[in-house]
PDB file of C-alpha atoms in Angstrom:
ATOM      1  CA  UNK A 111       0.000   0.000   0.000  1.00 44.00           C
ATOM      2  CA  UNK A 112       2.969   2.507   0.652  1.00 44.00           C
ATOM      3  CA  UNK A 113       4.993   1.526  -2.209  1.00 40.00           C
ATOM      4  CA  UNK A 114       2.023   2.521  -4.455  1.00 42.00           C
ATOM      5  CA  UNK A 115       1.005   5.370  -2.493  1.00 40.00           C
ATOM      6  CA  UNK A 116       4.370   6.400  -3.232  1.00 41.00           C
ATOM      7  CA  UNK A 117       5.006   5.523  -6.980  1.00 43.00           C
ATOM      8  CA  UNK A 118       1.466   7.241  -7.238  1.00 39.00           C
ATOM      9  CA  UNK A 119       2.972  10.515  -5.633  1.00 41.00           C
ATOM     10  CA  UNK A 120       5.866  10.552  -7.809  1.00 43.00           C
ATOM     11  CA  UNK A 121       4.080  10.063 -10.749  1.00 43.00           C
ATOM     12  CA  UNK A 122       1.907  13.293  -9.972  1.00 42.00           C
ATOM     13  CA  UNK A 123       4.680  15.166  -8.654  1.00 46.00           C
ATOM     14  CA  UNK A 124       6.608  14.353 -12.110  1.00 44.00           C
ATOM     15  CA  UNK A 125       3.676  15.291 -14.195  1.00 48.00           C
ATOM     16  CA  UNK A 126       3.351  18.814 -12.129  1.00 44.00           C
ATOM     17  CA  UNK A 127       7.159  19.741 -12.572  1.00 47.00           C
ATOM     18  CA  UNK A 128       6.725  18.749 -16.306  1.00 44.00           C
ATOM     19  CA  UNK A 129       3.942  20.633 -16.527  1.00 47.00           C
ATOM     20  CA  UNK A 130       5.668  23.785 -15.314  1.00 47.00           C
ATOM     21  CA  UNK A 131       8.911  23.529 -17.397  1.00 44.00           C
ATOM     22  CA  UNK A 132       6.418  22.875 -20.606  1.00 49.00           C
ATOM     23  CA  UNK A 133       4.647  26.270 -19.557  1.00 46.00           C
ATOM     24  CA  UNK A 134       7.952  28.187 -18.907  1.00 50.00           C
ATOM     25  CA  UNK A 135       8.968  27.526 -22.266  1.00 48.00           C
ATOM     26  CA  UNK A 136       5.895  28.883 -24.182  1.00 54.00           C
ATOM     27  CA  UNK A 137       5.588  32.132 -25.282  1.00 53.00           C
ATOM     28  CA  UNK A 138       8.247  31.172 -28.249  1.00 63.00           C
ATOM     29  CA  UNK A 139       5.558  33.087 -30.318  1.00 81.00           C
ATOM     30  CA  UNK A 140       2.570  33.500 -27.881  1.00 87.00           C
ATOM     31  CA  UNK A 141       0.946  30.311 -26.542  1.00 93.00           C
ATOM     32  CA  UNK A 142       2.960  28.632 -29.452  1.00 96.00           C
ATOM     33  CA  UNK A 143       5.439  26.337 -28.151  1.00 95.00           C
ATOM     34  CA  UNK A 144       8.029  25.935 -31.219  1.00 97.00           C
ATOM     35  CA  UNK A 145      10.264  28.924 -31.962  1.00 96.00           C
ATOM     36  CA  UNK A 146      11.066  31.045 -34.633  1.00 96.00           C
ATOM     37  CA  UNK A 147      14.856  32.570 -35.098  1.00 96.00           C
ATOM     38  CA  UNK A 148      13.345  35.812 -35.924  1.00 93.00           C
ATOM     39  CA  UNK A 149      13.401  38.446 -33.098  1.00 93.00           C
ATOM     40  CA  UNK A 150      11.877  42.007 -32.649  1.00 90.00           C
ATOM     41  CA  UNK A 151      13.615  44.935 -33.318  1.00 93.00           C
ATOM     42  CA  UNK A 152      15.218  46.928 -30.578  1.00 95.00           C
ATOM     43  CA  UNK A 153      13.423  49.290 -28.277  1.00 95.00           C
ATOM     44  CA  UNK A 154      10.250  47.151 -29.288  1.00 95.00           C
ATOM     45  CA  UNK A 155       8.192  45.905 -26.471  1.00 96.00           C
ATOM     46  CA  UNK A 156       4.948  43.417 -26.504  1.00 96.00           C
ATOM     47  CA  UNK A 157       3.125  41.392 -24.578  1.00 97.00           C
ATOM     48  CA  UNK A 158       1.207  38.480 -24.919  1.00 97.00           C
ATOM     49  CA  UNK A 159      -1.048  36.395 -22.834  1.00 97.00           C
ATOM     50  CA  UNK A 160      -3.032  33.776 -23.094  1.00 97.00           C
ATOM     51  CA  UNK A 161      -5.483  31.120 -21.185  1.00 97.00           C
ATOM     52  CA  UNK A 162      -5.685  27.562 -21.634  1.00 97.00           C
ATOM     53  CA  UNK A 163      -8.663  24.714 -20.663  1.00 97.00           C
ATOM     54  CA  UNK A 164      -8.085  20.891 -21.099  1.00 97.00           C
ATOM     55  CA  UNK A 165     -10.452  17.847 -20.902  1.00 96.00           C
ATOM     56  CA  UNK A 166      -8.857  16.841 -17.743  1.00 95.00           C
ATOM     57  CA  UNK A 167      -9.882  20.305 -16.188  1.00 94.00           C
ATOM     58  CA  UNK A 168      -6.107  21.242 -15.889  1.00 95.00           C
ATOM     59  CA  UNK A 169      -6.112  25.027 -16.536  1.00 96.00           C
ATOM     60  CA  UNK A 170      -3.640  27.760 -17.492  1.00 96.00           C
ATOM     61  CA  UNK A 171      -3.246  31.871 -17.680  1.00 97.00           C
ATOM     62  CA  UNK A 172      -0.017  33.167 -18.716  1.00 97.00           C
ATOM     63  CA  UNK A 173       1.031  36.834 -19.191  1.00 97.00           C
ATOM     64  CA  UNK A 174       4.507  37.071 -20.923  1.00 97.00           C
ATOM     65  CA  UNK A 175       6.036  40.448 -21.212  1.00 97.00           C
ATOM     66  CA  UNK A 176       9.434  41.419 -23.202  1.00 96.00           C
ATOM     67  CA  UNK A 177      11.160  44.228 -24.616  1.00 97.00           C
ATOM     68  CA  UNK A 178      14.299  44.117 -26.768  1.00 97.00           C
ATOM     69  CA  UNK A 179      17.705  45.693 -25.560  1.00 97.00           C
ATOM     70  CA  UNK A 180      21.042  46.141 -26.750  1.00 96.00           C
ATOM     71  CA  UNK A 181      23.381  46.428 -24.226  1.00 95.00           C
ATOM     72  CA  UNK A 182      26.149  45.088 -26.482  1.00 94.00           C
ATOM     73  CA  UNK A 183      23.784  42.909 -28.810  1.00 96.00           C
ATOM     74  CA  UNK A 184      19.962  42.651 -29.538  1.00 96.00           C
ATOM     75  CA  UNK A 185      18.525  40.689 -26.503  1.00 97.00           C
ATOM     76  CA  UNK A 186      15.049  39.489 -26.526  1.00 97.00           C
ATOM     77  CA  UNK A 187      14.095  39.398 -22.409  1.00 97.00           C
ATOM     78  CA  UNK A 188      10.741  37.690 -21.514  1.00 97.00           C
ATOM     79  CA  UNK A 189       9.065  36.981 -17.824  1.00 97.00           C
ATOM     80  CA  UNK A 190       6.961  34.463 -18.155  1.00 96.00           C
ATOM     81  CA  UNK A 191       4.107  34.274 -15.260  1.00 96.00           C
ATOM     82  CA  UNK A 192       1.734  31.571 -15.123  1.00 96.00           C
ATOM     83  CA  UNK A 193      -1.068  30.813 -13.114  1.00 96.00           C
ATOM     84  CA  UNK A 194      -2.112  27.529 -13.716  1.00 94.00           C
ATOM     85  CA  UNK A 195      -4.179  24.248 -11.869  1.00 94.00           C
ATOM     86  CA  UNK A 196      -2.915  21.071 -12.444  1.00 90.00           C
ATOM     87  CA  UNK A 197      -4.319  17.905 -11.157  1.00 87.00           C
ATOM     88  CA  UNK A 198      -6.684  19.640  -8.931  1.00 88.00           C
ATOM     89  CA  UNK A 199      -3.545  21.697  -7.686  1.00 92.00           C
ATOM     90  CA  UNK A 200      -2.684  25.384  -8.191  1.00 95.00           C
ATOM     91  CA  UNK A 201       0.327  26.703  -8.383  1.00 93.00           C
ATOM     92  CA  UNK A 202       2.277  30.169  -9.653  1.00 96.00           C
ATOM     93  CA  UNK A 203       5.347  30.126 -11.356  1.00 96.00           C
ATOM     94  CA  UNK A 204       7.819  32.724 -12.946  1.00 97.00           C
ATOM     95  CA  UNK A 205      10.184  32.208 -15.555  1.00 96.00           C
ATOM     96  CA  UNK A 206      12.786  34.988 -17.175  1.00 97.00           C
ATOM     97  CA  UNK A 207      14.173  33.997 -20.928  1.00 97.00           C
ATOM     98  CA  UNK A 208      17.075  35.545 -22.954  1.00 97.00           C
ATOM     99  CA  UNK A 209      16.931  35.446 -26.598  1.00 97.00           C
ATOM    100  CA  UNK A 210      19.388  36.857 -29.255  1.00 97.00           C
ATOM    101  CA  UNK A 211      19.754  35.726 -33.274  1.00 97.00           C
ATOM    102  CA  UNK A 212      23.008  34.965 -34.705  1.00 97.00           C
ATOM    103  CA  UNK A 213      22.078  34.674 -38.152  1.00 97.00           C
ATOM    104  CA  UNK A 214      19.151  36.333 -39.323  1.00 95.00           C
ATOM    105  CA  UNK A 215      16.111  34.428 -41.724  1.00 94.00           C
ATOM    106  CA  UNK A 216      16.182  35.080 -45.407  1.00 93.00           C
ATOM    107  CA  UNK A 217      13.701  33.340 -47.825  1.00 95.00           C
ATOM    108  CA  UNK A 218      15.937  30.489 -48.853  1.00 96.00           C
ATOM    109  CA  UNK A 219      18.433  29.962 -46.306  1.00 96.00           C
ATOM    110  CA  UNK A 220      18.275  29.233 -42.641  1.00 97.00           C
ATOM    111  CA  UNK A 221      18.530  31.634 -39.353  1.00 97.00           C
ATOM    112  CA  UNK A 222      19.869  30.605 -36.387  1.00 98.00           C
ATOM    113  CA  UNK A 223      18.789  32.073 -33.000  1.00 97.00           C
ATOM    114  CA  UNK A 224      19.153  30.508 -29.074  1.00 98.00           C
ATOM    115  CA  UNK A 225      17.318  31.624 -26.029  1.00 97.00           C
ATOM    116  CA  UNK A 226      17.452  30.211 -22.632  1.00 97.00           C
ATOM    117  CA  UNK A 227      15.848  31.092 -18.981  1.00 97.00           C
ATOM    118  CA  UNK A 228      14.583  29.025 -16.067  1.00 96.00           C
ATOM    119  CA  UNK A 229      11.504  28.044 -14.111  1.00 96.00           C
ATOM    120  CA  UNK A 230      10.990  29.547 -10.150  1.00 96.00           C
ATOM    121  CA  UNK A 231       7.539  28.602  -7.855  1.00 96.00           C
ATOM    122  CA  UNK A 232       6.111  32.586  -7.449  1.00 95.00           C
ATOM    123  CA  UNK A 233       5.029  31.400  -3.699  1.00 92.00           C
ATOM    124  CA  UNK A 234       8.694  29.662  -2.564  1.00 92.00           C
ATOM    125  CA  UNK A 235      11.194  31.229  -4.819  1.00 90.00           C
ATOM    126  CA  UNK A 236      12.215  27.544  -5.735  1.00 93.00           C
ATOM    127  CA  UNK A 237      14.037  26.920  -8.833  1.00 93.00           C
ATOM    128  CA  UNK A 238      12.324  24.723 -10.320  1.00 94.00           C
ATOM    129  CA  UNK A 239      13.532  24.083 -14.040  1.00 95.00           C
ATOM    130  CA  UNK A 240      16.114  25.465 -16.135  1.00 97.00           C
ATOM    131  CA  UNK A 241      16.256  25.241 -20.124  1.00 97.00           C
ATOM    132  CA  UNK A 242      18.243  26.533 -23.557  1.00 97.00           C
ATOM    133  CA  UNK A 243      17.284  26.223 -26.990  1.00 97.00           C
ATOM    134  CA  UNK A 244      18.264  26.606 -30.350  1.00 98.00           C
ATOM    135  CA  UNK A 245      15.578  27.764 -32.906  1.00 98.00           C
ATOM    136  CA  UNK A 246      16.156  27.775 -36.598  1.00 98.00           C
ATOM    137  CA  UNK A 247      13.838  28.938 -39.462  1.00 97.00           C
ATOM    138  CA  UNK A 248      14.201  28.205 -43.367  1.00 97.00           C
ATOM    139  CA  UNK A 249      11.447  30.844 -44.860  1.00 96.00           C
ATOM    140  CA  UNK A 250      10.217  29.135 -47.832  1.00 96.00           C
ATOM    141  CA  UNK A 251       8.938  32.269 -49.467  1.00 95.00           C
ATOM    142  CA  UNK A 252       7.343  35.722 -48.024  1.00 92.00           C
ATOM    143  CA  UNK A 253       4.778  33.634 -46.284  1.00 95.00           C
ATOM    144  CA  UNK A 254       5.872  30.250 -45.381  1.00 97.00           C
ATOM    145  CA  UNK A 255       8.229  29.133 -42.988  1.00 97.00           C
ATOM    146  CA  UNK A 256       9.610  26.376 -40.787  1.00 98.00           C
ATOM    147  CA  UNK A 257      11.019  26.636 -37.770  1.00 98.00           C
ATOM    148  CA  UNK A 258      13.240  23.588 -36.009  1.00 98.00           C
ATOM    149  CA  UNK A 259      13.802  23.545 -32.345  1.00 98.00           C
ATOM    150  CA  UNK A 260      16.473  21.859 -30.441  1.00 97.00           C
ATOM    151  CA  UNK A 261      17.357  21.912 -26.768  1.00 97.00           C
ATOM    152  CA  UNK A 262      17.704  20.940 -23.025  1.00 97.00           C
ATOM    153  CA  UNK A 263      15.717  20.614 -20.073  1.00 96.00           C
ATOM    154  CA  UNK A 264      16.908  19.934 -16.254  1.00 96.00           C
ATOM    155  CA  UNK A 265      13.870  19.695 -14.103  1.00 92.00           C
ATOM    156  CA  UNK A 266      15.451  20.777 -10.823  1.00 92.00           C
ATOM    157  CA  UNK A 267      12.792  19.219  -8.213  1.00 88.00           C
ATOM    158  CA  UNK A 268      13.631  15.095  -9.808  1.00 88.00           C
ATOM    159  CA  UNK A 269      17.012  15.963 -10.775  1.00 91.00           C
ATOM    160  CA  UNK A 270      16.256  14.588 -14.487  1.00 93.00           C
ATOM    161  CA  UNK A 271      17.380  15.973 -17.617  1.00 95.00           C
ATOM    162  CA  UNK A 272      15.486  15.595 -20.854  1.00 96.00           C
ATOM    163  CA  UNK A 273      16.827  16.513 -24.652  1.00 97.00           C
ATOM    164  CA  UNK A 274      13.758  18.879 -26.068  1.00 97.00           C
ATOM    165  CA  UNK A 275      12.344  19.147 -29.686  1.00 97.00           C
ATOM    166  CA  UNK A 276       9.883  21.050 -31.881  1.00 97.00           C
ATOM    167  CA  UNK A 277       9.000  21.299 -35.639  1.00 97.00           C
ATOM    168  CA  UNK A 278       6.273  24.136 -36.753  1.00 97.00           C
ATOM    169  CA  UNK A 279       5.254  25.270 -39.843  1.00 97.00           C
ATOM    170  CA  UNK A 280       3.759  28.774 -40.426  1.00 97.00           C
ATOM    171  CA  UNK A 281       1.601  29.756 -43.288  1.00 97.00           C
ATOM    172  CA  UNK A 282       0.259  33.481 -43.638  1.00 96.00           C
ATOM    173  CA  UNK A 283      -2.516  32.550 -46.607  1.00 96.00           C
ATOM    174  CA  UNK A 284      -4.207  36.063 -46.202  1.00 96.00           C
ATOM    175  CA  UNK A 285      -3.195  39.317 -45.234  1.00 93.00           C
ATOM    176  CA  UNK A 286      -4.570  39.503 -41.844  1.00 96.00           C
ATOM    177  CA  UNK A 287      -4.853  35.252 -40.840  1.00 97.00           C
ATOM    178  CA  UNK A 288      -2.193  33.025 -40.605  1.00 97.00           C
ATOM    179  CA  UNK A 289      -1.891  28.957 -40.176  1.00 97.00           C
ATOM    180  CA  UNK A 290       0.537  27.224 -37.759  1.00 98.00           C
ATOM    181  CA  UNK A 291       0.860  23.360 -36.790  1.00 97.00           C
ATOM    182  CA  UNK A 292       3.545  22.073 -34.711  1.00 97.00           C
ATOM    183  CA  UNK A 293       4.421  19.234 -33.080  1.00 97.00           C
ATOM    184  CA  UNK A 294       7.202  18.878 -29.930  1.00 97.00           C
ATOM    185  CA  UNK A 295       7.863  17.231 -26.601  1.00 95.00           C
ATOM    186  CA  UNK A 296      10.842  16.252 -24.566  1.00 94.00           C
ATOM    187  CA  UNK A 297      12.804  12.854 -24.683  1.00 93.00           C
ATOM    188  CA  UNK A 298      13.829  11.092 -21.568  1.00 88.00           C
ATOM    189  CA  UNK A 299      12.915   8.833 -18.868  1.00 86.00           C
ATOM    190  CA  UNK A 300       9.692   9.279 -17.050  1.00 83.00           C
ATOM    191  CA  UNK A 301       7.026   7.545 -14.379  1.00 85.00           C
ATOM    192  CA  UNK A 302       4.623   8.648 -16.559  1.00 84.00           C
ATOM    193  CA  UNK A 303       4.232   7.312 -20.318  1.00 85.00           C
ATOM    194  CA  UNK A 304       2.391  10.553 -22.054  1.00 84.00           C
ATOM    195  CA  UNK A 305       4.947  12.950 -20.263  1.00 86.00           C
ATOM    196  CA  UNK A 306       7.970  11.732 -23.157  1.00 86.00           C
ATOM    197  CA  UNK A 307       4.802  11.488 -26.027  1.00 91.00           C
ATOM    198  CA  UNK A 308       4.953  13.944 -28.101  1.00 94.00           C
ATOM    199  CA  UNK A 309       2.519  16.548 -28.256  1.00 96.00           C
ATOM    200  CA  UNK A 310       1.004  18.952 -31.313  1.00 97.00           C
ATOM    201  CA  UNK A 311      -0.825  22.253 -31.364  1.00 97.00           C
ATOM    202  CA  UNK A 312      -2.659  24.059 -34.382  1.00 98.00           C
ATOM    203  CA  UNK A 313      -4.536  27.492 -35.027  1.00 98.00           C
ATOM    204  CA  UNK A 314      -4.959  30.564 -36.147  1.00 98.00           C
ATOM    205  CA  UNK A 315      -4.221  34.101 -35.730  1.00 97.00           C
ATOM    206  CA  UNK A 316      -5.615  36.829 -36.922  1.00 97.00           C
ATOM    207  CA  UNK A 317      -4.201  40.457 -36.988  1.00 96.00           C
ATOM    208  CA  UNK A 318      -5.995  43.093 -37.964  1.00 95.00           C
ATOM    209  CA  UNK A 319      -3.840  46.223 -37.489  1.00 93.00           C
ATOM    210  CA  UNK A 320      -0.049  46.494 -36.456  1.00 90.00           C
ATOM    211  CA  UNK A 321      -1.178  46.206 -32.779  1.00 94.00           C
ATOM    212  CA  UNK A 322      -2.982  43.644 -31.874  1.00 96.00           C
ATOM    213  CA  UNK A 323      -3.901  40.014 -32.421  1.00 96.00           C
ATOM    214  CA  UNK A 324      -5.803  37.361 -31.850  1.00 97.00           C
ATOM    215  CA  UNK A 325      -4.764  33.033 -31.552  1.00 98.00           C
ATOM    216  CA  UNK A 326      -7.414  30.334 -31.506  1.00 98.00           C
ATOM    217  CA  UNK A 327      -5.767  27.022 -30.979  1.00 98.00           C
ATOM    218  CA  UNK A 328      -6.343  23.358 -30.236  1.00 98.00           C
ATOM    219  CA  UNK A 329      -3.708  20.963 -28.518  1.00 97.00           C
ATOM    220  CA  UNK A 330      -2.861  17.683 -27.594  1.00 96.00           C
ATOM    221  CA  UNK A 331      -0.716  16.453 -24.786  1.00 95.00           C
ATOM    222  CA  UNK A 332       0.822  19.593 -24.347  1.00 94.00           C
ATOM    223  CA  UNK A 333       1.876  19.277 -20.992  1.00 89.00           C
ATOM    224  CA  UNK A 334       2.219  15.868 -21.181  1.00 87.00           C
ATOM    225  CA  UNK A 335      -1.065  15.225 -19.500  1.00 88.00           C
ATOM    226  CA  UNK A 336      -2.618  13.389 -22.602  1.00 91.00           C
ATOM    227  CA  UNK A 337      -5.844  15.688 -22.678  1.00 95.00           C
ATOM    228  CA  UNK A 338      -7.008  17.923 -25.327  1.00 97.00           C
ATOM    229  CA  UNK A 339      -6.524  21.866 -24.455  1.00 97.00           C
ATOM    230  CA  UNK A 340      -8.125  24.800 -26.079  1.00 98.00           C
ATOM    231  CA  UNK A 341      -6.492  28.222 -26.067  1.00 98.00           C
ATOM    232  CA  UNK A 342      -7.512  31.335 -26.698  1.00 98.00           C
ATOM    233  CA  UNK A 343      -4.244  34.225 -27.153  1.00 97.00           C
ATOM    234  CA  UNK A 344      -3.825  37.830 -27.587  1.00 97.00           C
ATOM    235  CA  UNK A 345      -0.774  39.938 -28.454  1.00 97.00           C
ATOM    236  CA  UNK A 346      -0.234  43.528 -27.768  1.00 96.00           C
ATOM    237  CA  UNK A 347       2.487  45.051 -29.524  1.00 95.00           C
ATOM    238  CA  UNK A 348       4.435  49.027 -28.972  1.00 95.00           C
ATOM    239  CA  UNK A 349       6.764  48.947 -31.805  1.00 91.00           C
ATOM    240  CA  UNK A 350      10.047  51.426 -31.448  1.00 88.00           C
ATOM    241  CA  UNK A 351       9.537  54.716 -32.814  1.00 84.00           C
ATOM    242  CA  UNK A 352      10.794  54.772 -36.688  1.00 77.00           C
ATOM    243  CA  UNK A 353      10.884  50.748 -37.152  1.00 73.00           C
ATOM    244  CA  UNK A 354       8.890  48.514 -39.654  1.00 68.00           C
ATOM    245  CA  UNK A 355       6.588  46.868 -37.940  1.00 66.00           C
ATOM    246  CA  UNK A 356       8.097  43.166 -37.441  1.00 65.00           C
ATOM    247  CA  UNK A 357       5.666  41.345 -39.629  1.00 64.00           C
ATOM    248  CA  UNK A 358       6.375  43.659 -42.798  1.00 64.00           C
ATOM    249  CA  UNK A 359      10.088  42.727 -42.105  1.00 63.00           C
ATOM    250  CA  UNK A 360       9.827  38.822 -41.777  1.00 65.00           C
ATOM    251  CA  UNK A 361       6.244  38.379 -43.889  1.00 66.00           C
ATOM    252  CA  UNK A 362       4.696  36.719 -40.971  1.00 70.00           C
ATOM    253  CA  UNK A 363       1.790  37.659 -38.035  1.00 69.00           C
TER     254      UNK A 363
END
């Protein structure tokens, strides 16, 4: 009875921490989960949030502000906060990401960007994941892209380390709505089966001005809870003074 009672509270405690790294790194490109190498131009500042329902009745509401600086290159700096309920259980967590390009996306050849931040519970000030990634797009023309992630992930509260991946594809196919499906997860050992599956999002997002926008999507999996998830997303952008607005520069929402 105490052995299970105990592989039964690992199992959930695995499937929370897993839960929180996958949230800490969203916000790649709102509640989108694989990355793009592009990044905003500096002195540009947006923020996005987003809320999140599954089948299971886990639950999620991020807000995710950044602004890009240059204090001797352009850094992309994000603060993830996410309120979220998980098995019946809420928690707040935090998470703070860097993110610079070293080779920037051109239609026919491949940029190269890598970002990297870490995970802390808002109530204990525990660190509770850390991760780094490398995101590369190929732009197949003005409005098609797709962007390859590859990374690491050291969940701090089971001292495990898993190898992370993602593959997205963005289509823009009218001047204000825009097609993405992607598919990602994290490879390694785990208590729990769906936690190493991988796990797929789609939607779209509309954008009707420079400003704002709007993300429907539909997941699967993609905390590694094996439930389906609906999200709805907004962005709120405050481009720098004099810029072009990012999507006129990369062809993409």
């Amino acid at each position: 009875m105490g052995f299970k009672a105990g592989r039964t509270g690992l199992a959930a405690a695995c499937a929370a921490m897993t839960w929180l790294a996958a949230q800490a790194a969203h916000a790649a490109n709102g509640a989108y989960a694989v990355d793009a190498a592009d990044i905003s131009e500096v002195g540009s500042c947006k923020v996005e949030s987003w809320m999140s329902a599954a089948t299971n009745t886990d639950f999620s509401a991020v807000a995710n502000p950044s602004c890009v600086v240059d204090p001797f290159t352009p850094i992309e700096l994000s603060l993830n906060t996410n309120r979220g309920r998980s098995d019946g259980d809420w928690s707040t967590t935090v998470a703070p990401k860097a993110k610079t390009n070293f080779v920037p996306t051109g239609i026919g050849r491949w940029g190269l960007s890598a970002y990297a931040g870490g995970s802390f519970d808002a109530a204990t000030g525990e660190n509770l994941s850390a991760f780094a990634v490398i995101p590369a797009t190929f732009r197949l023309s003005e409005t098609m892209r797709v962007n390859l992630n590859g990374g690491w992930l050291w969940d701090r509260t089971i001292d495990r380390h898993y190898l992370t991946y993602g593959i997205g594809f963005d289509w823009k196919f009218t001047d204000t709505l825009q097609w993405t499906f992607e598919a990602y997860g994290q490879a390694g050992a785990s208590e729990i089966a769906s936690v190493a599956q991988p796990r797929f999002q789609t939607g779209v997002r509309y954008r009707p001005n420079e400003i704002f926008s709007v993300d429907l999507i539909y997941g699967r999996n993609i905390t590694g809870e094996n439930s389906n998830w609906i999200t709805l997303g907004t962005t709120i952008r405050f481009p720098a003074p004099g810029t072009q607005p990012e999507h006129r520069r990369t062809g993409h929402l």
